[in-house]
PDB file of C-alpha atoms in Angstrom:
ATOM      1  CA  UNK A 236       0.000   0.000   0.000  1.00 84.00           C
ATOM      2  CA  UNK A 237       2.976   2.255   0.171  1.00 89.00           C
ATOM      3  CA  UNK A 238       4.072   1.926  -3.584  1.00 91.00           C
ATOM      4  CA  UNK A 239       1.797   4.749  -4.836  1.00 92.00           C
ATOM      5  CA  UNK A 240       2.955   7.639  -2.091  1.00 93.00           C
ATOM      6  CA  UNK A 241       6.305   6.388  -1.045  1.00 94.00           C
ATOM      7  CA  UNK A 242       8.325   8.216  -3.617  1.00 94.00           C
ATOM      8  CA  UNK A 243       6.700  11.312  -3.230  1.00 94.00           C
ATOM      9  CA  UNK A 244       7.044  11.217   0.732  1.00 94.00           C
ATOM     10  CA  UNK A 245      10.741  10.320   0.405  1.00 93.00           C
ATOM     11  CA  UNK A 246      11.720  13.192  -1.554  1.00 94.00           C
ATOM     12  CA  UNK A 247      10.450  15.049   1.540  1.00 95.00           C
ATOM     13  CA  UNK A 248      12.829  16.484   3.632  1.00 96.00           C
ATOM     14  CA  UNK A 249      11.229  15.808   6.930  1.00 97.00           C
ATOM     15  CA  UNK A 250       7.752  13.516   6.663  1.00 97.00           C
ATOM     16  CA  UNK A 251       5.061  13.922   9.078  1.00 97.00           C
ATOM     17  CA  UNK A 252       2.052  11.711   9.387  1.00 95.00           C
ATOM     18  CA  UNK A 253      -1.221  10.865  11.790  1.00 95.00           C
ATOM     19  CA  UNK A 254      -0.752   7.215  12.604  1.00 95.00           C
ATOM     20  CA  UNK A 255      -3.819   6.930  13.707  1.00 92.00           C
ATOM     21  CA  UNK A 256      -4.269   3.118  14.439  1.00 92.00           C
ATOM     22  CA  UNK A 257      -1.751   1.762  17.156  1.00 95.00           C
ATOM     23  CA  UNK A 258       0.511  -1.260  15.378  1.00 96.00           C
ATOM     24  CA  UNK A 259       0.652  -4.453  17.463  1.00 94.00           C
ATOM     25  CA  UNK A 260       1.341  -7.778  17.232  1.00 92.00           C
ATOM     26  CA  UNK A 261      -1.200 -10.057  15.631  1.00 88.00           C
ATOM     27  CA  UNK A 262      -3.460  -7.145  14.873  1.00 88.00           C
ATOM     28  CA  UNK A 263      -6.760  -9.267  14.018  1.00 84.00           C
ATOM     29  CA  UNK A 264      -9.410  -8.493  10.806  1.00 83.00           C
ATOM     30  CA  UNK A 265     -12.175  -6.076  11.572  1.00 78.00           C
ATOM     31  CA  UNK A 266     -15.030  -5.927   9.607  1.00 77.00           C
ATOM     32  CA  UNK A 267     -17.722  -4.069  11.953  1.00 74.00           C
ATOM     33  CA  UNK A 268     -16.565  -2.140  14.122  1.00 78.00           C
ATOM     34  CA  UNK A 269     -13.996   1.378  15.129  1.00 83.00           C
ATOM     35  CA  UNK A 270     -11.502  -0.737  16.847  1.00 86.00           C
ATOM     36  CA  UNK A 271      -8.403  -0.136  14.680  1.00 88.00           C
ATOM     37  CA  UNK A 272      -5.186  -1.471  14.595  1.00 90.00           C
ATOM     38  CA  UNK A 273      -2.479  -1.914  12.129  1.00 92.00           C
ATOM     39  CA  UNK A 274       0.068  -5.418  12.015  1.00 93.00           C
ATOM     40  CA  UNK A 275       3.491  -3.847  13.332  1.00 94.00           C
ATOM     41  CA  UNK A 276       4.827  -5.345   9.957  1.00 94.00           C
ATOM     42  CA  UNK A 277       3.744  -1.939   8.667  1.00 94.00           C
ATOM     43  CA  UNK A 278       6.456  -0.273  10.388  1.00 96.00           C
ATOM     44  CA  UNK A 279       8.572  -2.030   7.314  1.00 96.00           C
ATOM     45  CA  UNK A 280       6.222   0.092   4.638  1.00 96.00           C
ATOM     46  CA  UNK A 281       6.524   3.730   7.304  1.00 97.00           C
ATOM     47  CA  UNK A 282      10.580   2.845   6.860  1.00 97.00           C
ATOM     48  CA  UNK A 283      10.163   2.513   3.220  1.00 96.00           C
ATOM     49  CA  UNK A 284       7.959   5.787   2.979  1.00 96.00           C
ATOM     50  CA  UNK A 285      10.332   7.909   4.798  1.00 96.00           C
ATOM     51  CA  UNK A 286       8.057   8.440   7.496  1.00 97.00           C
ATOM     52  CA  UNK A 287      10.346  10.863  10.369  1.00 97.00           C
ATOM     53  CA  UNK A 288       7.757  11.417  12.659  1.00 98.00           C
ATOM     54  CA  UNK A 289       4.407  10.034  13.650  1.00 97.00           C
ATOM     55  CA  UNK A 290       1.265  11.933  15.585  1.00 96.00           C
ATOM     56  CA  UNK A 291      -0.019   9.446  17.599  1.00 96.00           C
ATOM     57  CA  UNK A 292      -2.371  12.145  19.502  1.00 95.00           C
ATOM     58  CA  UNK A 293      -6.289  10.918  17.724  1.00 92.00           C
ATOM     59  CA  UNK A 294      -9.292   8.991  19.149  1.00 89.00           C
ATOM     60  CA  UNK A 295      -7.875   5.659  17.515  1.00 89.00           C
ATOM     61  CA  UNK A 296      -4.467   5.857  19.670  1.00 90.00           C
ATOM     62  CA  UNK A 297      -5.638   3.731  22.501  1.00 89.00           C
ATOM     63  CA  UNK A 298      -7.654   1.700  20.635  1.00 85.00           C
ATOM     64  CA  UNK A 299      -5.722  -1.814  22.020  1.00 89.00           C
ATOM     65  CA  UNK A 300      -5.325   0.222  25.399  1.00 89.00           C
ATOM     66  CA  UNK A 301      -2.064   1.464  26.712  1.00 94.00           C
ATOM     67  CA  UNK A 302      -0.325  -1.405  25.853  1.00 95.00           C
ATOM     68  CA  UNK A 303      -0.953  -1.555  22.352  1.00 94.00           C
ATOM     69  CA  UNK A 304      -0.179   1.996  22.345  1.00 95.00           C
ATOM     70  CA  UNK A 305       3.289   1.580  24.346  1.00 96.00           C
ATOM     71  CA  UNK A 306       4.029  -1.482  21.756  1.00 97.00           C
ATOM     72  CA  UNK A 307       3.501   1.614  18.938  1.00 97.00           C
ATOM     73  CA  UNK A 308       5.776   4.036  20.189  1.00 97.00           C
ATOM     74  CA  UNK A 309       8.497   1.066  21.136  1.00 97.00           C
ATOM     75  CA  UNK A 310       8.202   0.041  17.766  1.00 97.00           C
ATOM     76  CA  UNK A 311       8.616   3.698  16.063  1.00 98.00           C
ATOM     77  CA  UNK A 312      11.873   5.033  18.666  1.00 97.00           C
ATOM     78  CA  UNK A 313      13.304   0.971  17.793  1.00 97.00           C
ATOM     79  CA  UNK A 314      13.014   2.333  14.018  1.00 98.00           C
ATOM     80  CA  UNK A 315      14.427   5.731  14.123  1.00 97.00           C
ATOM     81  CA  UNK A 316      10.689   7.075  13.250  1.00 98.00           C
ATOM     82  CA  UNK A 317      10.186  10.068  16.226  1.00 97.00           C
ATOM     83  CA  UNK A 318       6.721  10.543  17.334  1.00 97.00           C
ATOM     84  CA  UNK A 319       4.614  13.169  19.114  1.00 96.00           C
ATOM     85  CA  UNK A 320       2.286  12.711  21.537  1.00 92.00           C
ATOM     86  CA  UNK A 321       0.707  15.050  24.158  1.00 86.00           C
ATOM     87  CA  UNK A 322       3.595  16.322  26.032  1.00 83.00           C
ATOM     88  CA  UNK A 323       6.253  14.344  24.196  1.00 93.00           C
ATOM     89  CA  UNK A 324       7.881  16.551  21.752  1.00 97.00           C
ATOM     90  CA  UNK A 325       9.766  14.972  18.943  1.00 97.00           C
ATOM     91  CA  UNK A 326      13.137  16.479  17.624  1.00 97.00           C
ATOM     92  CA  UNK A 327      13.912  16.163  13.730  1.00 97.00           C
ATOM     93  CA  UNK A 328      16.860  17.974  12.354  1.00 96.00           C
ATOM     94  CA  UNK A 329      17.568  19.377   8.489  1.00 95.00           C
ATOM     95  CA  UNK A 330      20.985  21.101   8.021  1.00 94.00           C
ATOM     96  CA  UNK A 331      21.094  23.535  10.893  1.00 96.00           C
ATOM     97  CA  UNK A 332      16.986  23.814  11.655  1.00 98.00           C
ATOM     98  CA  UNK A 333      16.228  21.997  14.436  1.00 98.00           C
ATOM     99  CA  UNK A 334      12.068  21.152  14.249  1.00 98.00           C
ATOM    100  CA  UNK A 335      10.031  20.049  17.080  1.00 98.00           C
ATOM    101  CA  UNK A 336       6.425  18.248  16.287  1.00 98.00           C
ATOM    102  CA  UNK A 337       3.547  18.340  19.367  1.00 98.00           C
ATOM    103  CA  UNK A 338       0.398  16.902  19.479  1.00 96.00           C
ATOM    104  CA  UNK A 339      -2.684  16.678  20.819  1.00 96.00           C
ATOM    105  CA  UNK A 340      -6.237  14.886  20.527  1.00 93.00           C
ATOM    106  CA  UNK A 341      -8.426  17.772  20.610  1.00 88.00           C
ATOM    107  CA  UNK A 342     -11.902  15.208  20.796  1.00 88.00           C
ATOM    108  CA  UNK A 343     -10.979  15.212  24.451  1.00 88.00           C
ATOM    109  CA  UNK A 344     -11.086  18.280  27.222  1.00 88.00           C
ATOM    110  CA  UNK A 345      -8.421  19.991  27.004  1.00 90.00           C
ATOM    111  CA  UNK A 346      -6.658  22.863  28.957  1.00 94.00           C
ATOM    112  CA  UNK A 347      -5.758  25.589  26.840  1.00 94.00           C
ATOM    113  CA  UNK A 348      -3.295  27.231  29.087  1.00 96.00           C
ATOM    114  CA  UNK A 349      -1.102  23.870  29.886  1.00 95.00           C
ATOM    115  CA  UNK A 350      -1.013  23.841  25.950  1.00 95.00           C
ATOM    116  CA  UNK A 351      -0.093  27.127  25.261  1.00 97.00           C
ATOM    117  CA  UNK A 352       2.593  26.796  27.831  1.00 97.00           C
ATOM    118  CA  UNK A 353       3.926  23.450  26.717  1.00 97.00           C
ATOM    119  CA  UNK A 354       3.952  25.155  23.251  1.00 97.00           C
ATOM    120  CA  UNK A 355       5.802  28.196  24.734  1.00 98.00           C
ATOM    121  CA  UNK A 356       8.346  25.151  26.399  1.00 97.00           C
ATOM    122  CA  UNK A 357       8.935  23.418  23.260  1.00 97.00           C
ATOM    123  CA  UNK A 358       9.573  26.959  21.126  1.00 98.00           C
ATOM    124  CA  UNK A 359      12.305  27.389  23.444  1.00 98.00           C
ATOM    125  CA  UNK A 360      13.822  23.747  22.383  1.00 98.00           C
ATOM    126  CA  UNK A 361      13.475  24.118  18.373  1.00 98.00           C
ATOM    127  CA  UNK A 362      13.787  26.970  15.670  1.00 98.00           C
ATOM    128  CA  UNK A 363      10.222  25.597  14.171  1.00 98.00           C
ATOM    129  CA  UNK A 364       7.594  24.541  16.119  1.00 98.00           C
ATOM    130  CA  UNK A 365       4.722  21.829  14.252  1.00 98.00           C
ATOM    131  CA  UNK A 366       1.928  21.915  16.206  1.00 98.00           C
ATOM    132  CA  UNK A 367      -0.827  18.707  15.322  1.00 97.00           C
ATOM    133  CA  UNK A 368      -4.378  17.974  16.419  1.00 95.00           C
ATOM    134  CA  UNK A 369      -6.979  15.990  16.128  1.00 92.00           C
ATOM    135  CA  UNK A 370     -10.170  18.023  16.097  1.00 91.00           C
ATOM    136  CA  UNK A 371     -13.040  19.121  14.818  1.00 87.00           C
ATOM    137  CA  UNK A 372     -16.525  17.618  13.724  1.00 86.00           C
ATOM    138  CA  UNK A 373     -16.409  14.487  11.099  1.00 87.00           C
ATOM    139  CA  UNK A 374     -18.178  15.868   7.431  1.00 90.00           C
ATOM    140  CA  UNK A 375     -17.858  19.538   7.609  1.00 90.00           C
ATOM    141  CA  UNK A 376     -16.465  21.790   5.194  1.00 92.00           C
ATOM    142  CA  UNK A 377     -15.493  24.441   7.698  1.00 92.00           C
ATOM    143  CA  UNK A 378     -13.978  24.385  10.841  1.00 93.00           C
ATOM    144  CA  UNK A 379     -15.361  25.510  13.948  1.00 91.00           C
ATOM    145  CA  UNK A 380     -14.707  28.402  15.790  1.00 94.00           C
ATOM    146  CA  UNK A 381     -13.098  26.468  19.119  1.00 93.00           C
ATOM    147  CA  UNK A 382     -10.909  25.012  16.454  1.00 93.00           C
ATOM    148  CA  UNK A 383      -9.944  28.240  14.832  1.00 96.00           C
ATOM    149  CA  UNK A 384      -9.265  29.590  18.232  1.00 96.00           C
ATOM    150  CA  UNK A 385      -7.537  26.418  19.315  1.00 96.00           C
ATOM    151  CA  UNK A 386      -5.247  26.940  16.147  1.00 97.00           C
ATOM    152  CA  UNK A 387      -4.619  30.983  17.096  1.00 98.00           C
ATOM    153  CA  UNK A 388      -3.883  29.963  20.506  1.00 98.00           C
ATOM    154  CA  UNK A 389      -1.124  27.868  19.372  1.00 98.00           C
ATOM    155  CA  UNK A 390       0.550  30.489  16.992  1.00 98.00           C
ATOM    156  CA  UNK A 391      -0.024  33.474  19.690  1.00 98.00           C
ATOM    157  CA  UNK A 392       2.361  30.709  21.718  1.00 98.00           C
ATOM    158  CA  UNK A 393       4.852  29.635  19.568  1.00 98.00           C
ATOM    159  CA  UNK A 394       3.696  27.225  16.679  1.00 98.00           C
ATOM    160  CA  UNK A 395       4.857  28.175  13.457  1.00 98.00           C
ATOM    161  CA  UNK A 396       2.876  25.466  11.211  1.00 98.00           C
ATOM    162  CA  UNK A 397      -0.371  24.133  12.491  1.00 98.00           C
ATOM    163  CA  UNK A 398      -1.668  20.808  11.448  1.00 96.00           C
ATOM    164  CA  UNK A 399      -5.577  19.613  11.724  1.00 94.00           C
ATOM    165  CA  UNK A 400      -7.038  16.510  10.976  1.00 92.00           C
ATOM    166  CA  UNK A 401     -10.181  14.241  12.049  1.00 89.00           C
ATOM    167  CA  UNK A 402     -12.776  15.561   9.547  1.00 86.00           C
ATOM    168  CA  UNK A 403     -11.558  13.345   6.506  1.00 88.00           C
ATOM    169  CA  UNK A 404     -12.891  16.485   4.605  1.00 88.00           C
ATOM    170  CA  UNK A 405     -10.154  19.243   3.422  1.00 90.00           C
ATOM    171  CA  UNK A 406     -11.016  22.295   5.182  1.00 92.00           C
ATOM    172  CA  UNK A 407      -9.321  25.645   3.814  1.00 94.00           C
ATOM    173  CA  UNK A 408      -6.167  26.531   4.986  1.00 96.00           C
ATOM    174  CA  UNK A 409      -5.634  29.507   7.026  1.00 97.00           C
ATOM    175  CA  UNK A 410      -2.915  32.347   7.211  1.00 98.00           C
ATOM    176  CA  UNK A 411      -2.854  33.994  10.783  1.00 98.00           C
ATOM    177  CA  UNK A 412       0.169  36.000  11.769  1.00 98.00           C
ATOM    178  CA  UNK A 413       1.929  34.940   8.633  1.00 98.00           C
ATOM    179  CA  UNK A 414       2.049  31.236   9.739  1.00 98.00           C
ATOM    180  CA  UNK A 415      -0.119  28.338   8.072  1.00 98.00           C
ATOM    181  CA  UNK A 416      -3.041  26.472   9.751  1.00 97.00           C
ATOM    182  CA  UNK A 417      -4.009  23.698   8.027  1.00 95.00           C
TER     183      UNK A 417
END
């Protein structure tokens, strides 16, 4: 399944993407239900992509519990594949940049000021600052305005690129301050 992307994402020179299915070991066939997983053999085809860093902060994460979601981040630091989740920031260099990737699962409460001042905290670390979430409502063309203000919250503390997904609908992208929200 990576044949058709894998070139493209390779040529990148730092490749971010929402695993959002923990991999585990005998990951069995669904056919009904939103229990996800993903075989851990598909760490081989995130190697071959050129995958650098993986969100793991969505409402699939947990979906074999803690362990299976321990197992996923074992199984991406064994492979040199960085990952970001809640308060762990992950480090990628590129020549002399230094980028840092945080993320968080906005489909659960969160506090705005701890995230605006582990954004602040994780400025300080990197010279570019991704900032991912999972939010917003499934279907819609347009985002909502506690995601909008989520997303300004994060630039007013530090992100420079901020990355949305959940809605499996492209919603427009969004210049504010001179940085991106996507």
């Amino acid at each position: 399944p990576y044949l058709n992307t894998a070139l493209f994402l390779k040529s990148a020179d730092i490749t971010l993407i929402n695993l959002e299915t923990p991999l585990i070991e005998n990951c069995p066939l669904t056919q009904t239900s939103m229990v996800f997983c993903g075989d851990e053999k598909n760490i081989e085809g995130l190697i071959f992509a050129g995958v650098d860093v993986a969100n793991l902060a969505n409402n699939h994460s947990e979906n074999y519990g803690k362990e299976g979601l321990e197992y996923t981040k074992s199984l991406l630091k064994n492979n040199d594949i960085e990952y970001s989740f809640e308060d762990n920031l992950a480090i990628k260099q590129v020549s002399n940049i230094k980028f840092g990737f945080l993320g968080f699962n906005a489909l659960l409460p969160l506090d705005k000021n701890l995230i605006a001042s582990q954004i602040q905290q994780a400025k300080k670390e990197v010279d570019v600052l991704v900032v991912s979430y999972h939010w917003g409502a499934e279907y819609q063309s347009l985002p909502a305005k506690e995601t909008i203000d989520l997303a300004h919250i994060s630039i007013d503390n530090g992100a420079d690129l901020v990355v949305g997904n959940h809605p499996h609908w492209i919603q427009p992208p969004e210049i504010y301050k001179g940085k991106l929200i996507m």
